[in-house]
Coordinates of C-alpha atoms and ligand atoms in Angstrom, one line a residue:
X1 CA 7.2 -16.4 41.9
X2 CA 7.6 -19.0 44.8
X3 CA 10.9 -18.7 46.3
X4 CA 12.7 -15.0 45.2
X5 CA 15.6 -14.4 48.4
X6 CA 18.6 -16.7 47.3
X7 CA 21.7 -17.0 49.7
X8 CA 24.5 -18.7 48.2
X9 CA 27.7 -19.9 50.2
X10 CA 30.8 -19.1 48.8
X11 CA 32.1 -17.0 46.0
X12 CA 34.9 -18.6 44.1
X13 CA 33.4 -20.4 40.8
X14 CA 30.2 -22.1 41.2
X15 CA 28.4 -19.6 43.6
X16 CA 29.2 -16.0 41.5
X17 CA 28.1 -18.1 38.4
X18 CA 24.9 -18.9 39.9
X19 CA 24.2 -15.7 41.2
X20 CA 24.6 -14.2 37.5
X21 CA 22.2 -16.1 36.1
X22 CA 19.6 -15.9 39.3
X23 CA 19.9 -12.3 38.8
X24 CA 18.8 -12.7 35.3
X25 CA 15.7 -14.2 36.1
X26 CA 14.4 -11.8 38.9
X27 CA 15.5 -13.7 42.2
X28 CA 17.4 -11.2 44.8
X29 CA 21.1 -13.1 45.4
X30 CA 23.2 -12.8 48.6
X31 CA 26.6 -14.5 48.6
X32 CA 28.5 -15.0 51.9
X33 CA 32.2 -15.8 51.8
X34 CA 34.3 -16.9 54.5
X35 CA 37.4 -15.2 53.0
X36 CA 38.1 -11.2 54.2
X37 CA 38.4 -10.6 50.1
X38 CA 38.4 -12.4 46.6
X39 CA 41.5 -15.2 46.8
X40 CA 43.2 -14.0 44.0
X41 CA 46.0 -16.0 42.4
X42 CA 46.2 -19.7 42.6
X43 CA 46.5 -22.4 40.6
X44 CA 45.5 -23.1 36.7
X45 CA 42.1 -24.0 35.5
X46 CA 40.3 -24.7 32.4
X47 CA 37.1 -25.1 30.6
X48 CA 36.1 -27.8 28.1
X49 CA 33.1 -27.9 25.4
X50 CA 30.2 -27.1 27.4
X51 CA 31.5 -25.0 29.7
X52 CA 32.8 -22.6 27.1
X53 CA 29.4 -23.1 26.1
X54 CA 28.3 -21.5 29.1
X55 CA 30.6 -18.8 29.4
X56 CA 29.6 -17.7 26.0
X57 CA 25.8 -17.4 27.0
X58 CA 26.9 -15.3 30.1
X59 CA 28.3 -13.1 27.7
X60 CA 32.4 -13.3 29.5
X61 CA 34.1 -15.1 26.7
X62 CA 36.0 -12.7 25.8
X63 CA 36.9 -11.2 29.3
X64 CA 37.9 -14.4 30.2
X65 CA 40.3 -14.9 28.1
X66 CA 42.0 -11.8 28.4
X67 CA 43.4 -14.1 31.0
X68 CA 44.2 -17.2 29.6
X69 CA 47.5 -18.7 30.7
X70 CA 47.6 -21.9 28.6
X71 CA 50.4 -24.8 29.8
X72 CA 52.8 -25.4 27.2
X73 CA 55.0 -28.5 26.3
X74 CA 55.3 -31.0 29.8
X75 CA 58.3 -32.5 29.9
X76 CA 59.4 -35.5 32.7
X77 CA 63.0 -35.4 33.6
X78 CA 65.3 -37.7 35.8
X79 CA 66.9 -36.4 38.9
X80 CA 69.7 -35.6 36.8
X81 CA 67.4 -33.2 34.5
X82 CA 67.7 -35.4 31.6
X83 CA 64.3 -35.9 29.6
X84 CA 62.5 -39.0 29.9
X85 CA 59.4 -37.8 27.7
X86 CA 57.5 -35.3 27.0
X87 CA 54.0 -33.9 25.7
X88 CA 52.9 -31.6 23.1
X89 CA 51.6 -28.0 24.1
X90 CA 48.1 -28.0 25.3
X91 CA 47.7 -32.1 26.9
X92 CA 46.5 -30.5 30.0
X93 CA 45.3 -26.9 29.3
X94 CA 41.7 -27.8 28.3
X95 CA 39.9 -25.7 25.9
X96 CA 40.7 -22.1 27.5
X97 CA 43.5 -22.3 31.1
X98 CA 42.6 -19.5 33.5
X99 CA 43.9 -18.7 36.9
X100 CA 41.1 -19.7 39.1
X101 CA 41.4 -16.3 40.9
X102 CA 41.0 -14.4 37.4
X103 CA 38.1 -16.3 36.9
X104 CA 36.7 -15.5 40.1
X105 CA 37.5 -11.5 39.6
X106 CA 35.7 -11.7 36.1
X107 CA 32.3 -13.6 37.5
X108 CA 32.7 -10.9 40.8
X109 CA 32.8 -7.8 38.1
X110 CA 29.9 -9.4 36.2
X111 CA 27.7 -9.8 39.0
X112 CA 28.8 -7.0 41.9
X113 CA 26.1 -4.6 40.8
X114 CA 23.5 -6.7 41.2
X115 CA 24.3 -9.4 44.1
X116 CA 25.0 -8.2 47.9
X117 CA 28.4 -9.6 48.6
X118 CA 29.0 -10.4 52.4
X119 CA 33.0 -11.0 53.3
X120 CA 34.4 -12.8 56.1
X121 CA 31.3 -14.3 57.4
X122 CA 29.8 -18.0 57.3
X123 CA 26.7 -19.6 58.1
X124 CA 26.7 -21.3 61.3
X125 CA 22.8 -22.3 61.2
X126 CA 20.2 -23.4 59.2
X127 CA 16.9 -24.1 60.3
X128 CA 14.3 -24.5 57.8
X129 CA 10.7 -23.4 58.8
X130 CA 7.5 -23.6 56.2
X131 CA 8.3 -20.5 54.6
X132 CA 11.7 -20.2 54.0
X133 CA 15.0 -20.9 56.0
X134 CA 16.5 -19.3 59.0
X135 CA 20.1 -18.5 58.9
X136 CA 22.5 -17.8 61.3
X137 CA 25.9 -15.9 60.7
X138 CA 29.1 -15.9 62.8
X139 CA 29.4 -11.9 62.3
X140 CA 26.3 -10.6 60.8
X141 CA 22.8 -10.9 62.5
X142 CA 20.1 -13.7 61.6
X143 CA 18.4 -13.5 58.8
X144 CA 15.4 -15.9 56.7
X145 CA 15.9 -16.4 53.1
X146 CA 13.7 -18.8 50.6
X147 CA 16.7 -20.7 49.1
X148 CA 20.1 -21.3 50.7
X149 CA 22.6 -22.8 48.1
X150 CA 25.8 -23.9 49.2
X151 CA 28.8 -23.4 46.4
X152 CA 31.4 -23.5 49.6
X153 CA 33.9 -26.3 47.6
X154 CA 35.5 -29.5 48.8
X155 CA 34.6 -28.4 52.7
X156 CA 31.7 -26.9 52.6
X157 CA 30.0 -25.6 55.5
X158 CA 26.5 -25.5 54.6
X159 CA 26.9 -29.5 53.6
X160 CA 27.9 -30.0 57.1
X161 CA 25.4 -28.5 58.7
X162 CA 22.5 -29.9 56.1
X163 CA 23.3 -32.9 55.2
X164 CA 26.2 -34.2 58.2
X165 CA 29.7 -34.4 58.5
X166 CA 32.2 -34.4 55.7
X167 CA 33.6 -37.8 56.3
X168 CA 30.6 -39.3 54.9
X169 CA 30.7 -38.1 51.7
X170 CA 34.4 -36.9 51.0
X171 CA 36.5 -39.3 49.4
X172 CA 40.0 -39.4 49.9
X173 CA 42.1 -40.4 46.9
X174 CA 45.1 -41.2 48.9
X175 CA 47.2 -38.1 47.5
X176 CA 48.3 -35.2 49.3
X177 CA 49.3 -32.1 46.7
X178 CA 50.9 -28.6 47.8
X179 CA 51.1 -26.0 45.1
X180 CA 52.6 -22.3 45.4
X181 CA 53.9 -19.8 43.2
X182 CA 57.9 -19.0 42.8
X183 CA 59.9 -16.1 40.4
X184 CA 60.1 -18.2 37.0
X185 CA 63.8 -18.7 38.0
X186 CA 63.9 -22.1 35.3
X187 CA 62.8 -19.5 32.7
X188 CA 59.9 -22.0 32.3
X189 CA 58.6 -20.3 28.6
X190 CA 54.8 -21.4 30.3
X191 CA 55.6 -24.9 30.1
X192 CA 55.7 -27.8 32.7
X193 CA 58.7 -30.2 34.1
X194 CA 57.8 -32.9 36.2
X195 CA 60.3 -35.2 38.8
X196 CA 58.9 -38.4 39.8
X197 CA 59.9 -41.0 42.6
X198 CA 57.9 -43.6 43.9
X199 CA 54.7 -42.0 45.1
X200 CA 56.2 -38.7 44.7
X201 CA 55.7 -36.2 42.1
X202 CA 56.9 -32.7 41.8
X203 CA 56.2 -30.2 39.3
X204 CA 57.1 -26.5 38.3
X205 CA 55.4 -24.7 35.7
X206 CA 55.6 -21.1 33.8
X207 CA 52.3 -18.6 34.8
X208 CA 51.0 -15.2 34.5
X209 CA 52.6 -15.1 31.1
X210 CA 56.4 -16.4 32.1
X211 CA 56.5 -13.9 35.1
X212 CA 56.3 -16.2 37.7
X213 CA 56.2 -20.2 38.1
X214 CA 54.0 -22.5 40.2
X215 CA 55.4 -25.2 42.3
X216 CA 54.0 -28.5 43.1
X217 CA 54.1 -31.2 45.4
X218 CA 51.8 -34.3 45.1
X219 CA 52.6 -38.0 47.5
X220 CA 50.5 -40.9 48.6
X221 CA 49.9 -41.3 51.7
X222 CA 47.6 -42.7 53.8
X223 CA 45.0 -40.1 55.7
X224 CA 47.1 -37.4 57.5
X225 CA 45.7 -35.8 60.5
X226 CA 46.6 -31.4 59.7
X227 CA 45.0 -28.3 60.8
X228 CA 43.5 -26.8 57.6
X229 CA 44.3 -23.4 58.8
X230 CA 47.6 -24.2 60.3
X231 CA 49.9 -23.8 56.9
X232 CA 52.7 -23.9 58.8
X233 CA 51.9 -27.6 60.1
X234 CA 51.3 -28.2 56.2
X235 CA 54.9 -26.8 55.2
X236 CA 56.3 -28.6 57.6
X237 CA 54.7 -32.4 56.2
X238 CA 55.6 -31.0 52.4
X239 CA 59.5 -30.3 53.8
X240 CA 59.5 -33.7 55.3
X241 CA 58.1 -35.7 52.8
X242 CA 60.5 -34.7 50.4
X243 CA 63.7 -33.9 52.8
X244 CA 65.7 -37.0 50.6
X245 CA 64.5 -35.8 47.0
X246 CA 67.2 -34.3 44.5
X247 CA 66.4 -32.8 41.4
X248 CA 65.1 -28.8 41.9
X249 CA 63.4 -29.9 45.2
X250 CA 65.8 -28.4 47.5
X251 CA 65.5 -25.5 46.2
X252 CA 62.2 -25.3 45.3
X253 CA 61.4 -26.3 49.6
X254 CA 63.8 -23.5 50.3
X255 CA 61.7 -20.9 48.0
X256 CA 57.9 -22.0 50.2
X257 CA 58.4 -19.9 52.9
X258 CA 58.8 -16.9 50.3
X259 CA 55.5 -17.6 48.2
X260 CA 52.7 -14.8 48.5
X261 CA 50.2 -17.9 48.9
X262 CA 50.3 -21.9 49.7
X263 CA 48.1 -24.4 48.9
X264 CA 47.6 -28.0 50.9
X265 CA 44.9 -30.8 50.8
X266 CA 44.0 -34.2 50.0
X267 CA 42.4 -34.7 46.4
X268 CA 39.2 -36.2 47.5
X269 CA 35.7 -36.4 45.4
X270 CA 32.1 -36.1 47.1
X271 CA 29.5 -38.4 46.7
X272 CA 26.5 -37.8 47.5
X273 CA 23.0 -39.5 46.9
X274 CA 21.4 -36.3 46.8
X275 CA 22.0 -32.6 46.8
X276 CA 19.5 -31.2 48.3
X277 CA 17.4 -31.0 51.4
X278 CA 14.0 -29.2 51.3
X279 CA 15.1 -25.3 50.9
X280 CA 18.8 -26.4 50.9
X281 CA 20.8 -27.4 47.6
X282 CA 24.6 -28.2 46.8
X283 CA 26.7 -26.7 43.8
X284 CA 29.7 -27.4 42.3
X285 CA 32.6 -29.2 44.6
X286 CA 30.4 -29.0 47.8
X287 CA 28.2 -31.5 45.8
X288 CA 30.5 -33.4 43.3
X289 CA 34.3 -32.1 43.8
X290 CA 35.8 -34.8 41.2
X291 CA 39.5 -33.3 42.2
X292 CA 41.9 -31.9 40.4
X293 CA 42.8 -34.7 38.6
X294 CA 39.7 -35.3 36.9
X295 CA 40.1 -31.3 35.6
X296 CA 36.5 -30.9 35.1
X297 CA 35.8 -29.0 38.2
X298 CA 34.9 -25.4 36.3
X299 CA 33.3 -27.2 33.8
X300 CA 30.9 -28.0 36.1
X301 CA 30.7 -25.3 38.8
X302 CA 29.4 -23.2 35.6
X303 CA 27.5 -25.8 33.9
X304 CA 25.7 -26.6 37.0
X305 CA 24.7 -22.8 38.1
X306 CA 23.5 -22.5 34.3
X307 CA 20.8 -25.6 35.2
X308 CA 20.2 -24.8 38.5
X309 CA 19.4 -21.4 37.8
X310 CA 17.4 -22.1 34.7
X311 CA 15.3 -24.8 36.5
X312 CA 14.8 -22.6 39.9
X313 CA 12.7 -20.0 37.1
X314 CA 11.3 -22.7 34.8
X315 CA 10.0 -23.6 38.0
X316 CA 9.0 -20.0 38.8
X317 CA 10.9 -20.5 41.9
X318 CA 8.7 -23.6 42.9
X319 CA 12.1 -25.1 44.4
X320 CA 11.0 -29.3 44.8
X321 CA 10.6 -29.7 41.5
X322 CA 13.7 -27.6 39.7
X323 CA 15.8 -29.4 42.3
X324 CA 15.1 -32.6 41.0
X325 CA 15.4 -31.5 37.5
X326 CA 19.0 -29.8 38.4
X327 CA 20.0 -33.5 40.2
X328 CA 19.0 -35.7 37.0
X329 CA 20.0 -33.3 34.8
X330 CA 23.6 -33.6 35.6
X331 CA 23.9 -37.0 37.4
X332 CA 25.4 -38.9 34.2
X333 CA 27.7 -35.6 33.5
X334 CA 28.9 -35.5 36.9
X335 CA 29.8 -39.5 37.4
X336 CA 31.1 -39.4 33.9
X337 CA 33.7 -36.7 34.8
X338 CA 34.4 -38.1 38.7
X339 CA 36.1 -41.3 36.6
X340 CA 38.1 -39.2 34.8
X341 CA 40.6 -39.4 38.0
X342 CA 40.9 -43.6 37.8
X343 CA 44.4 -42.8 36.1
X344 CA 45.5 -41.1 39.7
X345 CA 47.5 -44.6 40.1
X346 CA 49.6 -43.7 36.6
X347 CA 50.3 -40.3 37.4
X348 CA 52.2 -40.9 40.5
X349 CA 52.9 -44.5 40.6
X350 CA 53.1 -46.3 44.5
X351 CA 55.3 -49.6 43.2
X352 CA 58.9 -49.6 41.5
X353 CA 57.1 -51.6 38.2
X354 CA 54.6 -48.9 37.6
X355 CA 57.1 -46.5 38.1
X356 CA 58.6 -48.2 35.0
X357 CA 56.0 -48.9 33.8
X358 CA 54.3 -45.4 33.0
X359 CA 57.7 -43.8 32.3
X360 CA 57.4 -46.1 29.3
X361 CA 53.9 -45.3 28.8
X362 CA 55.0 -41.6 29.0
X363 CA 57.5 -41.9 26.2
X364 CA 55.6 -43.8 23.6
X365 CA 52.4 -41.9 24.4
X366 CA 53.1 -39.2 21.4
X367 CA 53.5 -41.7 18.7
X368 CA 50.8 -43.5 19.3
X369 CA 47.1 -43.2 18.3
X370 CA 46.2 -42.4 21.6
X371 CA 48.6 -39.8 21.8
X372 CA 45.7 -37.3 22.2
X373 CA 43.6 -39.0 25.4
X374 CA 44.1 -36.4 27.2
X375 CA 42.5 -33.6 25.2
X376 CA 40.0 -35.7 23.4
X377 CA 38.6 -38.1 26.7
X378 CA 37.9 -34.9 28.9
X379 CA 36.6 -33.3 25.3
X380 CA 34.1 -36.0 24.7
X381 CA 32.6 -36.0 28.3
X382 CA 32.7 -32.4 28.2
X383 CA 30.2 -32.5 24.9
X384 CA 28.0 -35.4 26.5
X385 CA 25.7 -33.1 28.3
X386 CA 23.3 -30.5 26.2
X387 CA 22.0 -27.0 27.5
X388 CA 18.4 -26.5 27.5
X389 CA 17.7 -23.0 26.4
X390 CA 15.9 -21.4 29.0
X391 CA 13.2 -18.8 28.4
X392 CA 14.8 -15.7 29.3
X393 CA 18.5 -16.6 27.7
X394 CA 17.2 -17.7 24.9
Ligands
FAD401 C1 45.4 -27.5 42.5 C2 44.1 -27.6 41.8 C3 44.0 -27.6 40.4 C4 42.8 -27.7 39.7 N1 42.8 -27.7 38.3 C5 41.6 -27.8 37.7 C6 41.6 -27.8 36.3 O1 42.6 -27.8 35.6 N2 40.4 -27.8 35.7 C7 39.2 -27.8 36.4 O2 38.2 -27.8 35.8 N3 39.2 -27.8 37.7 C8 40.4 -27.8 38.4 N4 40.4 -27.8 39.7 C9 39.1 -27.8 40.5 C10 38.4 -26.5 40.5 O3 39.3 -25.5 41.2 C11 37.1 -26.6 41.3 O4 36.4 -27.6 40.8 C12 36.3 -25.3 41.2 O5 37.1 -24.2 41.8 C13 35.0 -25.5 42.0 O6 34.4 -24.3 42.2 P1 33.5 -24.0 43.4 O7 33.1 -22.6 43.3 O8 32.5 -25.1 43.5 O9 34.4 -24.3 44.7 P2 35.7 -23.5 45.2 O10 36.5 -23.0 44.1 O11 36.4 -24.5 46.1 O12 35.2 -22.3 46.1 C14 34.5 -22.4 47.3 C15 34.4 -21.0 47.9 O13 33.7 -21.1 49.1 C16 34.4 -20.4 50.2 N5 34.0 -21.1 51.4 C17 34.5 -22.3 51.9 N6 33.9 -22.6 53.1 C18 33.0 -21.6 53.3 C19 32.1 -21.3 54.4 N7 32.0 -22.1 55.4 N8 31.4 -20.1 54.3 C20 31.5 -19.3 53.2 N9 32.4 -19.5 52.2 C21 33.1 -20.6 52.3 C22 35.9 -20.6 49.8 O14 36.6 -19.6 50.4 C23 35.8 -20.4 48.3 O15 35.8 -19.1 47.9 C24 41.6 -27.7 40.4 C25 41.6 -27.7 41.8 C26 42.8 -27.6 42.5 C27 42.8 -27.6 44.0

């Protein structure tokens, strides 16, 4: 085999997953995260056709769902709490809802034995020479590998340092979101209320099966200059934002300073014209984040790995080649589900007549045809892609 040593950045989703499957095929895997531990917790994901697809051939269905959390009925209300519409169970929650640190402890458990796992550290260098790549570590001494594959999200380190800064290929979307969990004090039976205002939208939903609730906090804005490690900066542009709301929003800005975690960024997709240089390849959202409002993130952090992995040992490690096939592979797939988040302009509406607009849309929504968009738009790009059946999984 041509390349065997594989170091992967980051092990949340897209990294672990591709680890699992390397493994299967003989490579030696090494994944370096930047966090002292798993993040455990956090917000709600899902999968859709082919990523169940994919979970299935990794043999973690079934653990996976021991976690599901599912999103009940969404309901919009006034600032006065008074329903203005309201979805049936299940518009948002995909094909199977996890907790994104769940799924990260299930693909840790299914590949700890057999991957070296390397916590807070990062890769500060790459420097590819003709047998492999050099790589430096903040901590841990230098060390060559034949493959480097950075899964390290939205702001992924080994992008920067291959390919160039983030502002060439991270999108903004023009919306900010917050999100952190509260006690379930709405006795939120796993379903959702959303407040809106104009370019304001505020949400609390039921988790961990009703024991706790998540809180969150999307506005436009234009860019906004914050420290990504300074949360209390972040807290402080969340509380000022929406100082003049009504509604729960007091109350829920009174309860951030209480929550056991906080999240803050701008929903942003990357577009790239390639993902990978030489030894060097992208993965999941350090490639092709589509944001959370596409919802098709895990769909493709998994799907991807799968191809990726199957290519590297069609290949027999001969990495030129499986690169390119990885790339075409899931071009259409990925570009397909990055326009999923057009609507971004309906869910939090910037002018008073879409404001008025989609609150009508909102209420006529479940007796129309189209009632089901939701579930069946994300469902049909989710089937559009097929799984070849690699040698060893087959
Ligand atoms: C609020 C929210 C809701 C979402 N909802 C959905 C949904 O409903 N459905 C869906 O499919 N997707 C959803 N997504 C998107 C989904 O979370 C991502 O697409 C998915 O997690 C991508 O996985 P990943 O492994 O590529 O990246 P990430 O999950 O971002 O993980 C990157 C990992 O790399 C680590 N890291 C970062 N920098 C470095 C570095 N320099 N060195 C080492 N390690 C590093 C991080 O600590 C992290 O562990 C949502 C995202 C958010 C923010």
């Amino acid at each position: 085999m041509k390349a065997k040593t594989v170091l992967i950045s980051g092990a949340s989703i897209a990294g672990p997953s591709l680890a699992f499957w390397l493994h299967r095929y003989g490579f030696q895997t090494t994944i370096v995260e930047k966090a002292p531990a798993l993040r455990p917790g956090g917000y709600a994901v899902d999968f859709r056709g082919v990523g169940m697809e994919v979970l299935k051939r990794m043999g973690i269905l079934e653990e996976v769902r021991k976690y599901e959390t599912r999103t009940g009925k969404i309901t919009m209300v006034n600032k006065n709490n008074k329903k203005v519409a309201s979805m049936p169970d299940g518009f948002t929650s995909g094909e199977l809802e996890i907790n994104r640190g769940d799924l990260s402890l299930v693909l840790y458990e299914a590949t700890k034995d057999n991957t070296t796992y390397i916590f807070d550290d990062s890769i500060t260098g790459l420097k590819q020479v003709a047998d492999g790549v050099e790589v430096q570590f903040s901590r841990n001494p230098s060390r060559k590998f034949d493959l480097v594959i950075g899964a390290d999200g939205l702001h992924s380190g080994v992008r920067a340092i291959a390919f160039g800064d983030e502002s060439k290929f991270v999108h903004n979307l023009g919306v900010y979101l917050a999100i952190y969990t509260i006690p379930n004090y709405l006795k939120l039976n796993m379903d959702a209320l959303f407040y809106g205002s104009l370019g304001k939208k505020v949400g609390v939903f039921g988790a961990r099966q009703r024991k706790e609730a998540k809180a969150s906090f999307y506005f436009t804005s234009d860019p906004i200059a914050f420290e990504r490690k300074d949360v209390g900066q972040q807290k402080q542009i969340i509380r000022e934002k929406f100082a003049a709301e009504s509604w729960e929003v007091p109350k829920l800005l009174e309860m951030m300073d209480e929550a056991p975690d906080f999240y803050f960024d701008t929903l942003a997709q990357v577009k790239m014209d390639t993902w990978s240089t030489g030894r060097v390849a992208l993965l999941g959202d350090a490639a092709h984040c589509a944001s959370p409002m596409a919802g098709m993130g895990t769909t493709m952090a998994v799907v991807g790995a799968y191809i990726l992995a199957g290519e590297l040992y069609e290949a027999n490690g001969d990495f030129l080649p499986a690169y390119a096939r990885y790339e075409s592979a899931m071009r259409t797939f990925v570009d397909k589900c990055q326009k999923l988040a057009d609507g971004i302009d309906w869910f939090i509406p910037t002018t008073r007549i879409k404001l008025w607009w989609s609150q009508q849309i909102w209420k006529i929504l479940p007796y129309t045809p189209w009632k089901n968009i939701m579930i069946e738009m994300p469902a049909k790009i989710a089937g559009s892609i097929s799984l070849n059946n690699y040698a060893a999984c087959a």
